[in-house]
Coordinates of C-alpha atoms in Angstrom, one line a residue:
M139 CA 0.0 0.0 0.2
P140 CA 1.0 3.6 -0.4
V141 CA 3.1 5.2 2.1
L142 CA 2.0 8.7 3.5
P143 CA 4.9 11.3 3.8
R144 CA 4.7 12.4 7.3
E145 CA 4.0 16.0 6.3
V146 CA 1.1 14.7 4.6
L147 CA 0.1 12.5 7.4
S148 CA 0.4 15.5 9.9
L149 CA -2.1 17.5 7.6
F150 CA -4.6 14.6 7.8
D151 CA -4.4 14.2 11.4
E152 CA -5.0 18.0 12.0
A153 CA -7.7 17.7 9.7
L154 CA -9.3 14.9 11.9
V155 CA -8.8 17.0 15.1
R156 CA -10.6 20.0 13.5
E157 CA -13.6 17.4 12.4
T158 CA -13.5 16.4 16.0
I159 CA -13.2 12.8 15.0
P160 CA -12.9 10.7 18.1
A161 CA -9.2 9.7 18.6
E162 CA -9.8 6.1 18.7
R163 CA -11.2 6.4 15.0
H164 CA -8.3 8.1 13.6
V165 CA -6.6 4.9 12.5
Y166 CA -9.9 3.7 10.6
Y167 CA -9.8 7.0 8.9
R168 CA -6.3 6.4 7.8
K169 CA -7.0 2.9 6.5
W170 CA -9.9 4.1 4.3
L171 CA -7.3 6.7 3.0
C172 CA -4.7 3.9 2.2
Y173 CA -7.4 1.6 0.6
Y174 CA -8.5 4.5 -1.5
L175 CA -5.1 5.1 -2.6
D176 CA -4.1 1.3 -3.2
F177 CA -7.4 1.0 -5.1
F178 CA -6.6 3.5 -7.7
A179 CA -2.9 2.3 -8.2
T180 CA -4.4 -1.3 -8.4
Y181 CA -6.7 -0.3 -11.2
R182 CA -4.4 2.4 -12.6
L183 CA -7.0 5.1 -12.1
N184 CA -6.3 8.7 -11.0
G185 CA -6.9 8.8 -7.3
A186 CA -6.6 12.9 -7.5
D187 CA -9.8 13.1 -9.6
G188 CA -12.6 13.3 -7.4
K189 CA -14.9 11.8 -10.0
N190 CA -13.5 8.5 -9.7
L191 CA -14.4 8.4 -5.8
P192 CA -17.9 6.8 -6.6
A193 CA -15.9 4.0 -8.2
F194 CA -14.1 3.2 -4.9
L195 CA -17.4 3.6 -2.9
E196 CA -19.0 1.0 -5.5
K197 CA -16.1 -1.4 -4.6
L198 CA -16.7 -1.3 -1.2
R199 CA -20.3 -2.0 -1.6
E200 CA -19.4 -5.0 -3.7
K201 CA -17.3 -6.1 -0.5
N202 CA -20.4 -5.8 1.5
Q203 CA -19.4 -3.0 3.4
S204 CA -22.1 -1.2 5.4
E205 CA -23.5 2.4 4.4
Y206 CA -21.9 3.4 7.8
Y207 CA -18.5 2.4 6.4
R208 CA -18.9 3.8 3.1
R209 CA -19.8 7.1 4.4
Q210 CA -16.8 6.9 6.7
A211 CA -14.5 6.2 4.1
A212 CA -15.8 9.1 1.9
H213 CA -15.5 11.4 4.7
A214 CA -11.7 10.2 5.2
V215 CA -11.0 10.7 1.6
T216 CA -12.8 14.1 1.4
L217 CA -10.5 15.3 4.3
Y218 CA -7.5 14.1 2.7
F219 CA -8.0 16.3 -0.2
A220 CA -9.3 19.2 1.9
A221 CA -6.3 19.2 4.1
C222 CA -3.4 18.2 1.5
L223 CA -4.4 20.4 -1.5
P224 CA -3.4 24.0 -1.8
T225 CA -6.1 26.1 -0.7
S226 CA -6.7 27.6 -4.1
H227 CA -7.2 24.3 -5.6
Q228 CA -9.7 23.0 -3.2
P229 CA -13.1 21.9 -4.3
H230 CA -15.7 24.6 -4.3
P231 CA -18.0 24.5 -1.4
T232 CA -21.5 24.7 -3.3
E233 CA -21.6 20.8 -3.8
T234 CA -22.4 18.4 -0.8
G235 CA -22.5 14.9 -0.6
P236 CA -22.0 12.0 2.0
G237 CA -19.3 12.5 4.4
S238 CA -18.8 16.2 3.3
G239 CA -17.9 19.2 5.4
N240 CA -14.6 20.8 6.6
R241 CA -15.4 22.7 9.6
G242 CA -11.8 23.7 10.0
S243 CA -11.3 25.4 6.8
G244 CA -14.9 26.4 6.4
K245 CA -15.5 24.6 3.2
S246 CA -17.7 21.9 2.1
I247 CA -16.1 18.9 0.6
S248 CA -18.2 16.3 -1.3
P249 CA -16.5 13.2 -3.6
G250 CA -18.1 14.8 -6.6
N251 CA -16.4 18.1 -6.7
L252 CA -12.7 17.0 -5.8
P253 CA -10.0 18.6 -8.1
T254 CA -8.7 16.7 -11.2
E255 CA -5.0 16.1 -11.9
N256 CA -5.3 18.9 -14.6
E257 CA -6.4 21.3 -11.9
N258 CA -3.5 20.4 -9.8
P259 CA -0.2 20.0 -11.7
A260 CA 1.4 19.2 -8.2
L261 CA -0.8 15.9 -7.8
S262 CA -0.3 14.9 -11.8
S263 CA 3.5 15.3 -12.0
K264 CA 3.8 11.9 -12.6
A265 CA 0.6 10.7 -13.7
K266 CA 1.4 8.9 -16.8
D267 CA 3.3 6.4 -14.4
K268 CA 1.3 3.2 -14.3
G269 CA 1.0 -0.4 -12.9
R270 CA 0.2 -1.7 -9.7
G271 CA 2.4 -0.4 -6.7
N272 CA 3.0 3.0 -8.5
S273 CA 1.1 5.5 -6.7
A274 CA 2.7 8.6 -8.3
S275 CA -0.6 9.5 -9.9
I276 CA -2.3 9.7 -6.4
A277 CA -0.5 12.2 -4.6
P278 CA 3.1 13.8 -4.5
G279 CA 5.8 11.8 -2.8
L280 CA 3.5 8.6 -2.3
E281 CA 5.5 5.3 -2.5
T282 CA 3.9 1.7 -2.7
K283 CA 5.0 0.5 0.7
Q284 CA 3.4 0.2 3.8
C285 CA 0.5 2.7 4.8
V286 CA 0.4 5.5 7.2
G287 CA 3.8 7.0 7.5
G288 CA 5.5 4.0 7.1
E289 CA 4.6 2.6 10.3
G290 CA 2.6 -0.4 8.7
N291 CA -0.8 -1.2 7.4
P292 CA -3.5 -0.6 9.9
P293 CA -4.3 -3.9 11.7
P294 CA -7.6 -5.5 10.4
L295 CA -10.5 -5.1 12.5
K296 CA -10.8 -8.1 14.8
T297 CA -13.9 -10.3 15.0
R298 CA -13.1 -11.3 18.5
G299 CA -10.9 -10.1 21.4
A300 CA -10.8 -6.6 20.6
D301 CA -9.9 -3.8 23.0
W302 CA -13.1 -2.1 24.2
K303 CA -11.6 0.3 26.8
S304 CA -12.2 3.4 24.4
V305 CA -15.8 2.5 24.3
Y306 CA -16.3 2.3 28.1
S307 CA -14.4 5.6 28.4
T308 CA -16.5 7.5 25.8
L309 CA -19.5 5.8 27.5
V310 CA -18.7 7.3 31.1
S311 CA -18.1 10.8 29.1
A312 CA -21.3 10.6 27.3
V313 CA -23.3 9.8 30.4
K314 CA -21.7 12.3 32.8
V315 CA -22.3 15.2 30.1
R316 CA -26.0 14.3 30.2
H317 CA -25.9 14.3 33.9
Y318 CA -27.5 11.0 34.2
S319 CA -27.3 9.3 37.7
P320 CA -24.3 6.8 38.5
K321 CA -26.9 4.1 38.8
T322 CA -27.7 4.7 35.2
L323 CA -24.2 4.5 34.2
K324 CA -23.7 1.3 36.2
A325 CA -26.6 -0.2 34.6
Y326 CA -25.5 0.8 31.2
K327 CA -21.9 -0.7 31.7
G328 CA -23.2 -3.9 33.0
W329 CA -25.5 -4.4 30.1
I330 CA -22.6 -3.2 27.5
H331 CA -20.2 -5.7 29.2
H332 CA -22.6 -8.7 28.7
F333 CA -23.0 -7.5 25.1
Q334 CA -19.3 -7.5 24.6
N335 CA -19.1 -11.1 26.0
F336 CA -22.0 -12.0 23.8
V337 CA -20.2 -10.8 20.6
K338 CA -16.9 -12.4 21.8
S339 CA -15.4 -8.8 22.0
K340 CA -15.7 -8.1 18.2
D341 CA -14.1 -4.7 17.2
P342 CA -16.8 -2.0 17.7
E343 CA -16.4 -0.8 14.4
L344 CA -18.0 -4.3 13.3
I345 CA -21.1 -4.1 15.7
E346 CA -24.3 -4.1 13.6
L347 CA -27.8 -4.1 14.6
S348 CA -28.1 -7.6 13.8
D349 CA -25.9 -8.3 17.0
V350 CA -28.4 -6.2 19.0
K351 CA -31.2 -8.3 17.7
E352 CA -29.4 -11.7 18.5
F353 CA -28.5 -10.5 21.9
L354 CA -32.0 -9.2 22.9
S355 CA -33.4 -12.5 21.7
F356 CA -30.9 -14.5 23.6
L357 CA -31.6 -12.6 26.8
A358 CA -35.7 -13.7 26.3
V359 CA -35.1 -17.2 25.2
Q360 CA -31.9 -18.5 26.8
R361 CA -31.4 -16.3 30.0
N362 CA -35.2 -15.9 30.6
V363 CA -34.8 -12.5 31.6
S364 CA -37.7 -10.2 32.6
A365 CA -39.5 -7.6 30.3
S366 CA -38.2 -4.7 32.3
S367 CA -34.6 -6.4 32.1
Q368 CA -34.7 -6.8 28.4
N369 CA -36.2 -3.5 28.1
Q370 CA -33.1 -2.0 30.1
A371 CA -30.5 -3.7 27.8
F372 CA -32.5 -2.3 24.9
N373 CA -32.1 1.2 26.3
A374 CA -28.4 0.6 27.0
L375 CA -27.4 -0.5 23.5
L376 CA -29.7 2.2 21.9
F377 CA -27.3 4.9 23.9
L378 CA -24.2 2.7 23.1
F379 CA -25.1 3.2 19.2
R380 CA -26.1 6.7 19.1
H381 CA -23.9 8.4 21.7
V382 CA -20.8 6.0 21.7
L383 CA -20.4 4.4 18.3
D384 CA -22.0 6.9 16.5
K385 CA -23.9 4.6 14.4
E386 CA -27.7 4.4 13.2
F387 CA -29.7 2.4 15.4
G388 CA -32.7 1.8 13.0
K389 CA -35.8 -0.2 13.8
V390 CA -35.3 -3.5 15.9
E391 CA -37.7 -6.3 14.5
G392 CA -37.9 -9.8 14.6
V393 CA -36.8 -9.7 18.2
V394 CA -38.2 -12.5 20.7
R395 CA -39.6 -10.1 23.5
A396 CA -39.8 -11.2 27.0
K397 CA -43.3 -11.5 28.1
R398 CA -44.3 -8.8 30.3
K399 CA -46.3 -9.8 33.6
P400 CA -48.7 -7.5 35.2
Y401 CA -47.0 -6.1 38.3
I402 CA -48.7 -5.6 41.3
P403 CA -46.3 -3.9 44.3
V404 CA -46.3 -5.1 48.0
V405 CA -48.3 -3.0 50.1
L406 CA -48.2 -3.0 54.0
S407 CA -51.1 -2.0 56.3
R408 CA -50.6 0.7 58.8
E409 CA -50.3 -1.7 61.7
E410 CA -47.5 -3.6 59.8
I411 CA -45.7 -0.4 59.1
D412 CA -45.9 0.3 62.9
R413 CA -44.6 -3.0 63.8
V414 CA -41.6 -2.6 61.3
V415 CA -40.8 0.9 62.8
M416 CA -40.9 -0.4 66.4
N417 CA -38.5 -3.1 65.6
A418 CA -35.9 -0.8 63.7
G419 CA -33.4 0.8 65.7
Y420 CA -32.2 4.5 65.4
P421 CA -31.9 6.2 62.9
Y422 CA -33.6 3.6 60.8
D423 CA -37.0 4.1 62.5
L424 CA -37.0 7.5 61.6
I425 CA -35.8 6.9 58.0
I426 CA -38.5 4.4 57.5
K427 CA -41.2 7.1 58.7
L428 CA -39.9 9.4 56.1
L429 CA -39.9 6.8 53.4
Y430 CA -43.7 6.0 54.3
G431 CA -44.8 9.5 55.4
C432 CA -43.4 11.4 52.4
G433 CA -43.4 8.6 49.8
L434 CA -39.6 9.1 48.9
R435 CA -37.2 6.7 47.1
L436 CA -34.4 5.2 49.1
A437 CA -31.8 7.2 47.3
E438 CA -33.8 10.5 47.6
C439 CA -34.1 10.0 51.5
M440 CA -30.4 9.4 51.7
N441 CA -29.3 12.4 50.0
L442 CA -31.3 14.5 52.0
R443 CA -29.4 17.8 53.5
V444 CA -30.2 20.3 56.2
Q445 CA -31.5 22.9 53.7
N446 CA -34.2 20.7 52.2
F447 CA -36.2 20.6 55.3
N448 CA -38.6 23.9 55.8
F449 CA -40.1 23.5 59.2
D450 CA -41.7 26.7 58.8
F451 CA -43.9 25.9 56.0
G452 CA -43.9 22.1 56.6
I453 CA -42.4 21.4 53.3
L454 CA -39.6 18.7 52.2
T455 CA -38.0 19.9 49.0
V456 CA -36.6 16.7 47.1
H457 CA -33.7 17.8 44.6
D458 CA -32.6 15.5 41.8
G459 CA -34.8 12.8 42.3
K460 CA -35.4 10.0 39.5
G461 CA -34.8 11.7 36.0
G462 CA -33.1 14.8 37.8
K463 CA -36.6 16.2 38.8
D464 CA -37.3 18.4 41.8
R465 CA -40.4 18.4 43.6
T466 CA -41.9 19.3 47.3
V467 CA -43.7 17.1 49.7
P468 CA -45.6 18.1 52.9
L469 CA -43.9 17.1 55.9
P470 CA -45.9 14.9 58.4
E471 CA -46.7 16.8 61.4
A472 CA -46.5 14.0 63.6
L473 CA -42.7 13.8 62.7
I474 CA -41.7 17.5 63.2
P475 CA -40.5 16.9 66.8
E476 CA -38.3 13.8 65.8
L477 CA -36.8 15.6 62.7
K478 CA -36.1 18.6 64.7
S479 CA -34.2 16.3 67.3
Q480 CA -32.4 14.7 64.4
L481 CA -31.4 18.4 63.1
E482 CA -30.0 19.0 66.5
T483 CA -27.9 15.8 66.4
V484 CA -26.6 16.6 62.8
I485 CA -25.7 20.3 64.2
D486 CA -23.6 18.7 67.2
L487 CA -21.8 16.5 64.9
H488 CA -21.1 19.3 62.4
Q489 CA -19.4 21.2 65.3
R490 CA -17.2 18.3 66.5
D491 CA -16.2 17.8 62.7
L492 CA -15.1 21.3 62.5
K493 CA -13.2 21.2 65.5
A494 CA -11.4 18.0 64.4
G495 CA -10.5 19.8 61.1
Y496 CA -12.5 17.6 58.7
T497 CA -12.7 18.6 55.0
G498 CA -16.2 18.6 54.7
V499 CA -19.0 16.6 53.1
F500 CA -19.1 15.1 49.7
L501 CA -20.6 17.4 47.1
Y502 CA -22.2 16.5 43.6
G503 CA -20.8 18.0 40.5
Q504 CA -18.9 21.2 40.3
L505 CA -20.5 22.6 43.4
E506 CA -17.3 22.6 45.5
Q507 CA -15.5 24.8 42.6
K508 CA -18.7 27.2 42.6
Y509 CA -18.8 27.5 46.5
K510 CA -15.5 27.1 48.0
N511 CA -16.6 26.7 51.6
A512 CA -20.1 24.9 51.0
A513 CA -18.6 21.7 52.2
R514 CA -18.2 22.7 55.5
E515 CA -21.5 24.6 55.9
L516 CA -24.2 23.6 57.8
V517 CA -26.8 23.7 55.2
W518 CA -24.8 21.5 52.9
Q519 CA -24.6 18.7 55.7
W520 CA -26.2 15.3 55.3
F521 CA -29.5 14.8 57.4
F522 CA -28.4 11.0 57.8
P523 CA -24.7 11.1 57.9
A524 CA -22.7 8.3 58.2
K525 CA -21.0 7.4 61.6
E526 CA -17.3 7.7 60.2
L527 CA -15.6 10.0 58.3
T528 CA -14.5 8.6 54.9
P529 CA -10.7 8.8 53.6
V530 CA -10.3 10.1 50.0
P531 CA -8.0 8.1 48.2
G532 CA -4.9 10.0 46.8
T533 CA -5.3 12.9 49.2
K534 CA -5.1 13.2 53.0
E535 CA -8.7 14.6 53.2
R536 CA -11.5 12.9 55.4
R537 CA -14.8 13.8 54.4
R538 CA -18.4 12.9 55.5
Y539 CA -20.6 10.9 53.5
H540 CA -24.5 9.8 54.2
L541 CA -25.7 6.3 55.6
H542 CA -25.1 3.8 52.7
D543 CA -28.1 2.5 50.9
S544 CA -27.1 -1.0 51.5
Q545 CA -26.8 -0.5 55.7
V546 CA -30.7 0.8 55.6
Q547 CA -31.8 -1.9 53.3
K548 CA -30.2 -4.4 55.6
A549 CA -31.9 -2.8 58.7
I550 CA -35.2 -2.8 57.2
T551 CA -35.1 -6.5 56.4
G552 CA -34.0 -7.3 59.9
A553 CA -36.8 -5.0 61.2
V554 CA -39.6 -6.7 58.8
R555 CA -38.0 -10.2 59.9
R556 CA -38.3 -9.4 63.6
A557 CA -42.0 -7.9 63.1
K558 CA -42.8 -11.4 61.6
I559 CA -44.4 -9.5 58.5
P560 CA -45.1 -12.5 56.0
K561 CA -44.6 -10.2 52.8
R562 CA -41.4 -9.5 50.8
A563 CA -40.7 -5.8 52.0
T564 CA -37.9 -3.5 51.0
A565 CA -37.2 0.2 51.5
H566 CA -39.5 0.9 48.2
T567 CA -42.4 -0.9 49.9
F568 CA -43.0 2.0 52.1
R569 CA -43.3 4.4 48.9
H570 CA -45.8 2.0 47.5
S571 CA -47.8 1.9 50.7
F572 CA -47.6 5.8 50.8
A573 CA -49.3 5.9 47.3
S574 CA -51.8 3.1 48.2
H575 CA -53.0 4.8 51.3
L576 CA -53.6 7.9 49.8
L577 CA -55.6 6.4 46.9
Q578 CA -57.5 4.4 49.8
A579 CA -58.4 7.7 51.4
N580 CA -59.7 9.0 47.9
Y581 CA -57.2 11.2 46.9
D582 CA -57.0 12.2 43.5
I583 CA -54.7 10.1 41.3
R584 CA -53.0 13.3 39.8
T585 CA -52.1 14.7 43.3
I586 CA -50.5 11.4 44.2
R587 CA -48.7 11.4 40.8
E588 CA -47.3 15.0 41.7
M589 CA -46.3 13.8 45.3
L590 CA -44.4 10.8 43.9
G591 CA -42.6 12.7 41.3
H592 CA -44.0 10.5 38.4
S593 CA -43.8 12.1 34.6
D594 CA -46.9 10.1 33.5
V595 CA -50.1 9.3 35.4
R596 CA -50.1 5.9 34.0
T597 CA -47.1 5.1 36.2
T598 CA -49.1 6.1 39.1
M599 CA -52.2 4.0 38.1
I600 CA -50.6 0.8 38.9
Y601 CA -51.5 1.7 42.7
T602 CA -55.3 1.2 41.7
H603 CA -54.6 -2.6 41.7
T604 CA -53.5 -2.4 45.2
V605 CA -56.7 -1.2 47.0
R606 CA -60.1 -1.9 46.9
S607 CA -62.2 1.0 45.5
R608 CA -64.7 2.6 48.0
T609 CA -65.8 5.2 45.3
V610 CA -68.0 2.7 43.2
K611 CA -71.5 3.7 43.5
E612 CA -74.7 2.6 41.2
A613 CA -74.5 4.4 37.8
R614 CA -76.5 7.8 37.7
S615 CA -76.6 10.6 35.7
P616 CA -74.7 13.6 37.0
L617 CA -78.0 15.7 36.2
D618 CA -79.7 13.8 38.9
F619 CA -77.0 14.6 41.6

């Protein structure tokens, strides 16, 4: 294959950077350029003539290369001409085509308007040379040797055992830039890891929609996963294609779908909840009361800080709930004394931490860069702080974290067992009970939806199956009321 002179390779790499092509794809762009140059050397055509580019793309199509790869190849070639030809000889930006565009130069390049050898004498100085292995008709200084700066032909794409590190690093960046929760990132990474194993670590560039279809069918048929798990895997792979691999996802048809079973949540009676609370020690008894009294998710409860409580108005503000949404819920009046007592405990702990010279609490995002002293201020302290300070790896800092979710789940499981409740109750069961008891008390379903923080009332409607309706009456016309 032709060898790219280092000055040409340098210009081409600069064009890739200007086009914001991910670094892990640079080798593939160089590969397409080398294939393009070798193609025209093989068939004794003029590679500097943009009118011949469709012949190269047609050859790729005959080789069963996907449309995605053909577009990538066309993009690589147009970038090569835009970067390596004198500005006066670059194609006019009036025409456009697949893979066109050069944001760095402000010009739009397309395969159909690349300059010919007659328009650029530098490219055609040896255009009369012919034969396989003679690339003088392609670009100045090219020799028929190994590709890409003499460093060897890019390795062929692996059908198994490829490195997926760049996929996971891009995934992390794509999730964080969209401010998705750490749990979403963990779930996506888990499913993508399963998918990677399923395709035997095939090179990400070779991943196609057919692989997704086979994987989703495998989950339903071989693994017998639930419908919700299959949907979660689907969402993870959809994100992988769109935001990591930058590929079209298309329609997923012909996939065996896991059968969705009607889900009726477990609900505890008020008497059962009281028994669980009595068998839970401090501070887990107060946490259970908040989960039930305000309809909180466990993560929302653990992330509460001092500033979330407004005792004057009896309101609890939940920040960054599921989906990054905020909402307010009324504080149970029966809990006000216990909550104020917990606040005093937090204040005392905060004073002791300040005297001990602790660094502060953990803050999310860039808050600490924006508010330098926020980590040590009372309003940012956790309402349910961990018992011990947490050492920060790589530093000498010791910070305060909140109680871990697993500690609360373990405490609730133990309390349910000691209370001899014959139901499979978890922390989320108290949220289900909150909604069901409000519905049982004839509260409007839309009011309950707002208190739960649901985006769609159809999600809230599931609780209509947990209680017996007390509002069913004989059918009458409203005119007779």
